[in-house]
Tab-separated table of C-alpha atoms in Angstrom:
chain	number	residue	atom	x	y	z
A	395	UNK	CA	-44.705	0.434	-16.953
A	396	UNK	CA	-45.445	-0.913	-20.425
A	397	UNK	CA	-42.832	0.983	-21.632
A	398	UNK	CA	-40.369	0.239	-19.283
A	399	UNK	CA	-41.127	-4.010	-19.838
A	400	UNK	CA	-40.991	-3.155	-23.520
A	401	UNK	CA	-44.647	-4.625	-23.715
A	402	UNK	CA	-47.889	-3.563	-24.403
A	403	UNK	CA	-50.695	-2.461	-22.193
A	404	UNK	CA	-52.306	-5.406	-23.047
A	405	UNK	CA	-49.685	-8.053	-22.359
A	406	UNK	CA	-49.212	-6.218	-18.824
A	407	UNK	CA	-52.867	-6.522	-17.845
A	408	UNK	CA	-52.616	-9.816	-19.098
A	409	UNK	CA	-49.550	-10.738	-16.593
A	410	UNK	CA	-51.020	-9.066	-14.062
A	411	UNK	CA	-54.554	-10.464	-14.223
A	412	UNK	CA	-52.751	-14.170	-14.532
A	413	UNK	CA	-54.257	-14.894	-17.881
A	414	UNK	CA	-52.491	-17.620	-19.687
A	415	UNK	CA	-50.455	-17.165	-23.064
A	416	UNK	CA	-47.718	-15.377	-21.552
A	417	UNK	CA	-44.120	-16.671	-21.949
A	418	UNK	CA	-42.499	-16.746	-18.971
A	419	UNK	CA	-39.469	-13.851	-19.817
A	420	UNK	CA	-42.296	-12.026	-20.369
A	421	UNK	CA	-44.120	-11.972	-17.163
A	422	UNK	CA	-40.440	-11.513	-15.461
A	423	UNK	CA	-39.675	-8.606	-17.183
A	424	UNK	CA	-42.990	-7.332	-16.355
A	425	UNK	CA	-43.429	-8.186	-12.621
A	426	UNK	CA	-39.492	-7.063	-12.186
A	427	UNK	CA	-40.730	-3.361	-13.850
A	428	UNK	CA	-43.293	-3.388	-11.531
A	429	UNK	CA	-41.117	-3.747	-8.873
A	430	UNK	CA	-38.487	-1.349	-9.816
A	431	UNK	CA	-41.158	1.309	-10.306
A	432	UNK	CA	-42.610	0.716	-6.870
A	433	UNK	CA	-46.079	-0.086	-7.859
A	434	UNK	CA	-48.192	-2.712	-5.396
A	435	UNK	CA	-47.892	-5.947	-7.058
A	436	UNK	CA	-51.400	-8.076	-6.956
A	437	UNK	CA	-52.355	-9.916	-3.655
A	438	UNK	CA	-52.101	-13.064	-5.539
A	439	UNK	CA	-48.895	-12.206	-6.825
A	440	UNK	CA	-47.230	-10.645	-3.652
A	441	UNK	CA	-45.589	-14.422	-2.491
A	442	UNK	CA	-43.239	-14.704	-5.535
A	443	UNK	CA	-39.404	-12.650	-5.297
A	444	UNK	CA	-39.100	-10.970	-8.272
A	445	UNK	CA	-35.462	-11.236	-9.973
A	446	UNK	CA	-34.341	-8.083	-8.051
A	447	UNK	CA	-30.838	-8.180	-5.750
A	448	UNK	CA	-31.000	-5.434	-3.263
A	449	UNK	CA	-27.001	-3.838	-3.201
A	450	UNK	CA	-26.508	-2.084	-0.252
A	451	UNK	CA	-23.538	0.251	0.248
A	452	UNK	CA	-22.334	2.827	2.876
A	453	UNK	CA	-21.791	6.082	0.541
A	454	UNK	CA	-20.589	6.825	-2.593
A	455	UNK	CA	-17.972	9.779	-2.158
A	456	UNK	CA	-15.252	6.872	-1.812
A	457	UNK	CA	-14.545	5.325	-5.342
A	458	UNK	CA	-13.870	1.618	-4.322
A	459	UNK	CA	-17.722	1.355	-3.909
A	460	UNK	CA	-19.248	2.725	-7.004
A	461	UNK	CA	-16.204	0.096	-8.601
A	462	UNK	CA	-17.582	-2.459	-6.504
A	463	UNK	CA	-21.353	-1.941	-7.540
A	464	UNK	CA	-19.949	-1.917	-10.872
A	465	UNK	CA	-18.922	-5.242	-11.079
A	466	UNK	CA	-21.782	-6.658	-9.445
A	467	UNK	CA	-24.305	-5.196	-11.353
A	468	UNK	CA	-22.571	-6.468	-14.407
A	469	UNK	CA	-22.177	-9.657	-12.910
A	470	UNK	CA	-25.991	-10.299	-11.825
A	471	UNK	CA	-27.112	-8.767	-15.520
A	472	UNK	CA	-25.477	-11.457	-16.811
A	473	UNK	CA	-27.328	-14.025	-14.746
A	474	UNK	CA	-30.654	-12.301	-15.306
A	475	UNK	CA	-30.806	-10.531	-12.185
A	476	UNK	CA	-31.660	-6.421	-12.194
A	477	UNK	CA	-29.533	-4.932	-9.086
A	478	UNK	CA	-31.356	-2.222	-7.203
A	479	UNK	CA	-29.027	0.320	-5.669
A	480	UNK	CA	-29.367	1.553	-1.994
A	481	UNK	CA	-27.350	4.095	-0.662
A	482	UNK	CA	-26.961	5.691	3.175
A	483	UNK	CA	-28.004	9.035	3.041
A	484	UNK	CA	-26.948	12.065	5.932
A	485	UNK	CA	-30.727	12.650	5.814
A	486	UNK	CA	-32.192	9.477	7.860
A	487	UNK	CA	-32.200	6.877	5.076
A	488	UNK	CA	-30.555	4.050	7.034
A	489	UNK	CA	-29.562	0.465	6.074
A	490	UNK	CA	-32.455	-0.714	7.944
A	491	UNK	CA	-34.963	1.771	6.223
A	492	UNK	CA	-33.674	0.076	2.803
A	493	UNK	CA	-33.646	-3.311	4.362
A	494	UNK	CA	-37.446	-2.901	4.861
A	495	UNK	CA	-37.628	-1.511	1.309
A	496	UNK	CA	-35.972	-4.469	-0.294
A	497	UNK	CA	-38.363	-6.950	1.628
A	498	UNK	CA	-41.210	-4.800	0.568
A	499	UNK	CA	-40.471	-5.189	-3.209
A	500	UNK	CA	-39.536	-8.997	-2.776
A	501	UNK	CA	-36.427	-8.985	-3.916
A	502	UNK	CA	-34.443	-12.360	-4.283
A	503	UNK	CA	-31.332	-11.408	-2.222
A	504	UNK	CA	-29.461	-8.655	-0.848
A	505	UNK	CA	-25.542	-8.336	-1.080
A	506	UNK	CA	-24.328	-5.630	1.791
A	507	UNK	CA	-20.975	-3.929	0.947
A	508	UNK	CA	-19.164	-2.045	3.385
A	509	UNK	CA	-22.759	-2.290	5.622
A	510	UNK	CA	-23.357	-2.387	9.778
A	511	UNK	CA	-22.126	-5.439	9.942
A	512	UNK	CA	-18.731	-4.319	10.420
A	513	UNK	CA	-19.569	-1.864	13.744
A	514	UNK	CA	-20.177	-3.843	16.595
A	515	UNK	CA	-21.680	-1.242	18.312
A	516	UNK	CA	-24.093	-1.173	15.546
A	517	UNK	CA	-27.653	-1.814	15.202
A	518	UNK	CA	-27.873	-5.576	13.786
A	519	UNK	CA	-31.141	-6.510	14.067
A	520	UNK	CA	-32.008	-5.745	10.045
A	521	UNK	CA	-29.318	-8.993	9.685
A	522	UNK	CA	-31.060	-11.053	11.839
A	523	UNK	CA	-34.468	-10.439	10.408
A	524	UNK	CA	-32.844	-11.676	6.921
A	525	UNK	CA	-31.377	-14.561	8.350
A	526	UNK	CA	-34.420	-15.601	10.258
A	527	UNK	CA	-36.670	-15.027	7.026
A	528	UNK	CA	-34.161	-17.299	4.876
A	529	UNK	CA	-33.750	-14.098	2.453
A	530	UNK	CA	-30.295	-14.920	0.851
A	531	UNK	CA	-27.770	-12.441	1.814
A	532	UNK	CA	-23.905	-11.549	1.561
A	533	UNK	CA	-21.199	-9.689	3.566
A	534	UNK	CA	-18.557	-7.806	1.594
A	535	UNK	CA	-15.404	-7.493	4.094
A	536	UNK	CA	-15.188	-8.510	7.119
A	537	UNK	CA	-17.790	-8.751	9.321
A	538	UNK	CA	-18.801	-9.286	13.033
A	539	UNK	CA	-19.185	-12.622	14.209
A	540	UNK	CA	-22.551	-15.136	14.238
A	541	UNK	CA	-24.516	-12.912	11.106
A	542	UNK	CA	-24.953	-16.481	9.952
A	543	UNK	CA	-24.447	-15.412	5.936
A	544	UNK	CA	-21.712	-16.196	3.519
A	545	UNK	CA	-18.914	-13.429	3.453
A	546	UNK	CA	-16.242	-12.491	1.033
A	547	UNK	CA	-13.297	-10.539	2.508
A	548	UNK	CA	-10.434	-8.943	1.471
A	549	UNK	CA	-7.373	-10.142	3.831
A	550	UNK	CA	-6.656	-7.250	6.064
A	551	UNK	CA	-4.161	-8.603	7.937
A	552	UNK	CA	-1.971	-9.555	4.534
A	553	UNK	CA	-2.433	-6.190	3.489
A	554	UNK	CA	-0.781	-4.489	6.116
A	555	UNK	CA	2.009	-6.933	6.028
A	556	UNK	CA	2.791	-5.702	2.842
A	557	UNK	CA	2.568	-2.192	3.656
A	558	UNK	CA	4.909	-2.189	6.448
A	559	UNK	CA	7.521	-4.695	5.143
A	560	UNK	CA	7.268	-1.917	2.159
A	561	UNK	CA	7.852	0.752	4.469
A	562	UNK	CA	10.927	-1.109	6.107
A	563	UNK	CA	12.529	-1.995	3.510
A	564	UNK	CA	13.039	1.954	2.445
A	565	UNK	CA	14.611	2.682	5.994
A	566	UNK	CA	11.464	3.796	8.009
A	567	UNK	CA	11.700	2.823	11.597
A	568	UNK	CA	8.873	5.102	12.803
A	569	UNK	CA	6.068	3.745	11.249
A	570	UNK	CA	2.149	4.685	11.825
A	571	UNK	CA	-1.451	3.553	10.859
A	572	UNK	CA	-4.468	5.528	10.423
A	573	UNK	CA	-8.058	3.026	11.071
A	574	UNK	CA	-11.524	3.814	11.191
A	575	UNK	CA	-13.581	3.946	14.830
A	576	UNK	CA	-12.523	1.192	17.185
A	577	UNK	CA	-15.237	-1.190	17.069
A	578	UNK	CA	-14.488	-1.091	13.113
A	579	UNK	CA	-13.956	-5.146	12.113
A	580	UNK	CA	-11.467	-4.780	9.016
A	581	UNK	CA	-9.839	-2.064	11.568
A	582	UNK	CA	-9.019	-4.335	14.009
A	583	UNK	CA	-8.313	-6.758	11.548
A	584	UNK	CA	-5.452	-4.376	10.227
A	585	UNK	CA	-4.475	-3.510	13.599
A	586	UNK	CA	-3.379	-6.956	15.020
A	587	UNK	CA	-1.445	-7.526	11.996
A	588	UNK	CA	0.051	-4.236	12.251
A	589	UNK	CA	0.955	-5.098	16.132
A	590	UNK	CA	2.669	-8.360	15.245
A	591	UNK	CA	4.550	-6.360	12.488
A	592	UNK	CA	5.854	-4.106	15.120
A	593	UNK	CA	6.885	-6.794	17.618
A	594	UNK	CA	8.693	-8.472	15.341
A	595	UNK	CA	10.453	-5.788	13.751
A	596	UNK	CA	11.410	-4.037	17.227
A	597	UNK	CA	11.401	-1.198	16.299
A	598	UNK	CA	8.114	0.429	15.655
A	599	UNK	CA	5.652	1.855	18.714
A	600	UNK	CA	1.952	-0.298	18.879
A	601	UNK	CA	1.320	3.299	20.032
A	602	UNK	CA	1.355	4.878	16.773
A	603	UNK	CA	-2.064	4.517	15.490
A	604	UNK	CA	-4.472	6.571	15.198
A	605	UNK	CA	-8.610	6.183	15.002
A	606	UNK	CA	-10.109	8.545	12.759
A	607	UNK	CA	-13.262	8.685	10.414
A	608	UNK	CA	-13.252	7.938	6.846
A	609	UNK	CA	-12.727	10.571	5.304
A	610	UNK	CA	-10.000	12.750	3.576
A	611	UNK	CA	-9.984	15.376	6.713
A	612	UNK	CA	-9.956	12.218	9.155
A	613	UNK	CA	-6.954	11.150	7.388
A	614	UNK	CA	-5.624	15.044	7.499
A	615	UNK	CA	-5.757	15.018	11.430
A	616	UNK	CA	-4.500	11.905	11.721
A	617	UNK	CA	-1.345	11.951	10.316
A	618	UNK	CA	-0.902	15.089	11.606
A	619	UNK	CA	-0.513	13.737	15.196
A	620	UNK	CA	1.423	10.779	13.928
A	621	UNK	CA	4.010	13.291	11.707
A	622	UNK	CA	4.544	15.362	14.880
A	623	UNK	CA	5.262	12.340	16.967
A	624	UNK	CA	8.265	11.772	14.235
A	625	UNK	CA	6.495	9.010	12.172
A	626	UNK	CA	7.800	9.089	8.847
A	627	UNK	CA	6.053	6.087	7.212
A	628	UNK	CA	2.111	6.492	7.119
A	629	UNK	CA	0.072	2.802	6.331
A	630	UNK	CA	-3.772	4.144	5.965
A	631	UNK	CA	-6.916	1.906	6.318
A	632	UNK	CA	-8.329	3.808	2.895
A	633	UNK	CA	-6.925	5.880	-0.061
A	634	UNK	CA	-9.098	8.738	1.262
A	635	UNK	CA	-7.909	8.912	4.647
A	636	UNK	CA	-4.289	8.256	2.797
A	637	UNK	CA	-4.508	11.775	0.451
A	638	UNK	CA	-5.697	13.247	3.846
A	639	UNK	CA	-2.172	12.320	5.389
A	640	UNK	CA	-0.394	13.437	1.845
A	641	UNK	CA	-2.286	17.070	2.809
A	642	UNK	CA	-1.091	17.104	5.960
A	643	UNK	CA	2.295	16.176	5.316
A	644	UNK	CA	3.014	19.350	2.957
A	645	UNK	CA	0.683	21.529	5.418
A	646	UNK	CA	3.527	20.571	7.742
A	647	UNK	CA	6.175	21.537	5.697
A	648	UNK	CA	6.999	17.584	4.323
A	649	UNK	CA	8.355	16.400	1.189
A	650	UNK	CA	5.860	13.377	-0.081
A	651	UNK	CA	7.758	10.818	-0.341
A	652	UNK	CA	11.337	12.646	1.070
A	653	UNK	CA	10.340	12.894	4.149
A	654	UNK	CA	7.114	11.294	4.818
A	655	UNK	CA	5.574	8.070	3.163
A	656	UNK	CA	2.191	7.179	2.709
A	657	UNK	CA	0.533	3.608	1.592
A	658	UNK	CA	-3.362	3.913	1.012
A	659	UNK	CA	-5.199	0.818	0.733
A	660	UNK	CA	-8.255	0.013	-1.856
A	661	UNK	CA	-6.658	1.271	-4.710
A	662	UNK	CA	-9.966	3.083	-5.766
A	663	UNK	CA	-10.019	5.335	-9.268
A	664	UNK	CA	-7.519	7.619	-9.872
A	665	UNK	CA	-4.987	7.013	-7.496
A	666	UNK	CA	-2.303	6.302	-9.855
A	667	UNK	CA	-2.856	10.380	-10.867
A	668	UNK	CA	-2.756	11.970	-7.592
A	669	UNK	CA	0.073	14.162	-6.925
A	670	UNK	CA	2.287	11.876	-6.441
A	671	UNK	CA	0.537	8.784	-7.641
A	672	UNK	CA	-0.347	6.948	-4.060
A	673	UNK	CA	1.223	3.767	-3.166
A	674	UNK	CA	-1.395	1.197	-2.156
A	675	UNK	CA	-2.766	-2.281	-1.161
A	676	UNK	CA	-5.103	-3.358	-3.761
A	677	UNK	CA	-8.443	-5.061	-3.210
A	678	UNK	CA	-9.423	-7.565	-5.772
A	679	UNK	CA	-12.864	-6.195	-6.099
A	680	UNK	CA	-13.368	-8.065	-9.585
A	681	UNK	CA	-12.539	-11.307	-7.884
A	682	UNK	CA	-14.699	-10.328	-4.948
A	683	UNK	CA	-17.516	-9.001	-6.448
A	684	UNK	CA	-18.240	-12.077	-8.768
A	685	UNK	CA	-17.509	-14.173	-5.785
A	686	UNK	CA	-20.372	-12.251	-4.071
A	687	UNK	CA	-22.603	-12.738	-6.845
A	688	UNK	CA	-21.936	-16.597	-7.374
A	689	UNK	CA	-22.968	-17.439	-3.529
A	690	UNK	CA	-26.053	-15.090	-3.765
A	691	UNK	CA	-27.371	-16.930	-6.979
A	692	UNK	CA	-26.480	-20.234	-5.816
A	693	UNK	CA	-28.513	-19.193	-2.567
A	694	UNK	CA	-31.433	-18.412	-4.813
A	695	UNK	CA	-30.967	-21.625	-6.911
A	696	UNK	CA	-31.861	-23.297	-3.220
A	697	UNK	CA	-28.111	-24.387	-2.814
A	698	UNK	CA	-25.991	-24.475	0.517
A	699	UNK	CA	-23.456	-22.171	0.444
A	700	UNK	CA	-20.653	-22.545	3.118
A	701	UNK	CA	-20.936	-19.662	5.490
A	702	UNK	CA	-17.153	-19.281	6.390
A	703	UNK	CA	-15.247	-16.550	5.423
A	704	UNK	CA	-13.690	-16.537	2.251
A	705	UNK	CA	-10.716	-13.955	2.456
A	706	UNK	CA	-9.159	-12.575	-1.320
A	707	UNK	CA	-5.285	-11.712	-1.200
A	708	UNK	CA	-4.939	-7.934	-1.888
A	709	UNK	CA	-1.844	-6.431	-3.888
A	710	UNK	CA	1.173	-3.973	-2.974
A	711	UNK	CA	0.921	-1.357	-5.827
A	712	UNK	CA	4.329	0.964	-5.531
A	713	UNK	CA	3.824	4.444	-7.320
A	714	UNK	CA	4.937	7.658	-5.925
A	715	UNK	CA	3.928	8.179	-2.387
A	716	UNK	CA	6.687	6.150	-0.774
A	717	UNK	CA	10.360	6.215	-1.227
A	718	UNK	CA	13.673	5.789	1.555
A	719	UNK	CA	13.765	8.144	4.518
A	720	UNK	CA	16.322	11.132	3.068
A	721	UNK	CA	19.112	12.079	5.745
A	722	UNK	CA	16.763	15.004	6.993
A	723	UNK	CA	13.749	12.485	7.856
A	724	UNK	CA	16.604	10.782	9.888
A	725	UNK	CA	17.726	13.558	11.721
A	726	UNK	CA	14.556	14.605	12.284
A	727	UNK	CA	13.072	10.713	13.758
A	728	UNK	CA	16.284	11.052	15.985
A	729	UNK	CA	15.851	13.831	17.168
């Protein structure tokens, strides 16, 4: 633990046996190593947070989030803070299990990220503890109602109006969406936008939507069903799910973009070299993130942060995936 604080064995025993003399970067740096490498902190020390922020995200198989805990962490550095990354695991690790965690080591705040908040059918009771316990917190994207904590949210609904007025304006008339599970918040978010999109244009079925997981083969067997039902513009609700429907498309014997499009949405890493380069709504996750980190330190700092939503504009980016329906896709829709 010395080691790790950059101290001596002395200066540690010193800290942790409250002796005076000790400057007070010192005895942070030393109660936040003990924290970080899970060691009991003394009885008389256990009421003080150490200058850890819990950052809780879903997985990290999809890019957008290890880009998102990127900017955080760099962005809570700067302030002093030491993030401490907690990740859902397949094997029983849950949000709640880390929630407990976090509370155990003291932390000064958590910021969730893609977390249960979105599910309504979801166990919420972790949130409620926080909120009851005064433990600042924040809500990446949007989130169920009455958590009671600040949230920072991409605008769904925007997003999706860009997509399909994209789509339209290249001669698609059958156009589909691919969302996560139904009680999904940024989902349904997407899905009333993409509704009033397709009353007002008059032309598109509310029926073409499919619920899927996320994840690349969710996005596969989506688009499937929606390319047999003679969509032949795709929006998607994540670029994963999005290079599912590219798959799908060729497995079906389509031209990306000749005869189907496809618009993912995050604009994660490395979508620009996918074959072809996706088209996609991107999230301001720089903007976010230090957003996120501003209302967790100013909750901290014992300031009143506004609970409404704040919602980010997101960003049409046009590469390869989409292009105007070819004669064939025509003939094809008509028939």
């Amino acid at each position: 633990m010395a080691k790790y604080a950059g101290v001596s064995e002395a200066t540690v025993s010193r800290v942790l046996n409250g002796k005076p003399g000790i400057s007070d970067a010192t005895r942070t740096a030393v109660l936040t190593a003990l924290d970080v490498l899970g060691y009991e902190r003394p009885t008389k020390l256990r009421g003080e947070r150490a200058r850890l922020v819990g950052l809780v995200l879903p997985e990290l198989q999809n890019p957008i989030f290890p880009a998102f805990a990127e900017v955080v962490a760099g962005a809570l550095s700067k302030r002093g803070f030491t993030p401490v990354l907690c990740t859902r695991t397949a094997d029983g690790v849950s949000e709640a299990d880390y929630v407990e965690m976090l509370l155990d080591q003291h932390v000064s705040g958590i910021i969730f990220c893609g977390g249960l908040y979105h599910q309504a059918a979801a166990e919420h009771e972790h949130y409620h503890r926080l909120h009851d316990r005064g433990l600042p917190a924040v809500l990446v994207n949007a989130a169920i109602d009455d958590l009671g904590f600040p949230r920072v949210s991409v605008d769904d609904g925007h997003a999706v109006d860009q997509a399909f007025n994209h789509l339209s304006s290249l001669g698609h008339k059958r156009i589909g969406l691919i969302l996560g599970p139904a009680d999904h918040a940024p989902s349904n978010r997407k899905l009333a936008a993409f509704k009033a999109a397709a009353e007002e244009s008059g032309t598109v079925s509310e029926d073409d939507v499919e619920r899927v997981i996320f994840s690349m083969e969710g996005g596969r067997a989506g688009a499937t069903r929606l390319i047999k039902h003679g969509v032949t513009g795709i929006i998607c609700a994540s670029d994963v799910q999005a290079l599912g429907a590219i798959r799908a498309a060729r497995r079906l014997g389509r031209e990306v973009p000749d005869d189907v499009s496809v618009v993912g949405f995050d604009d994660s890493l490395f979508m620009n070299c996918t074959d072809p380069p996706l088209t996609t709504v991107r999230q301001p996750i720089q903007a976010m993130g230090q957003a996120a980190v501003t209302l967790l330190v100013s909750q901290v700092a014992g300031t009143l942060v506004p609970t409404e939503e704040m919602l980010f504009e997101p960003e049409l980016v046009v590469r390869g995936s989409t292009g105007a329906l070819q004669e064939a896709a025509r003939a094809t829709t008509a028939a």
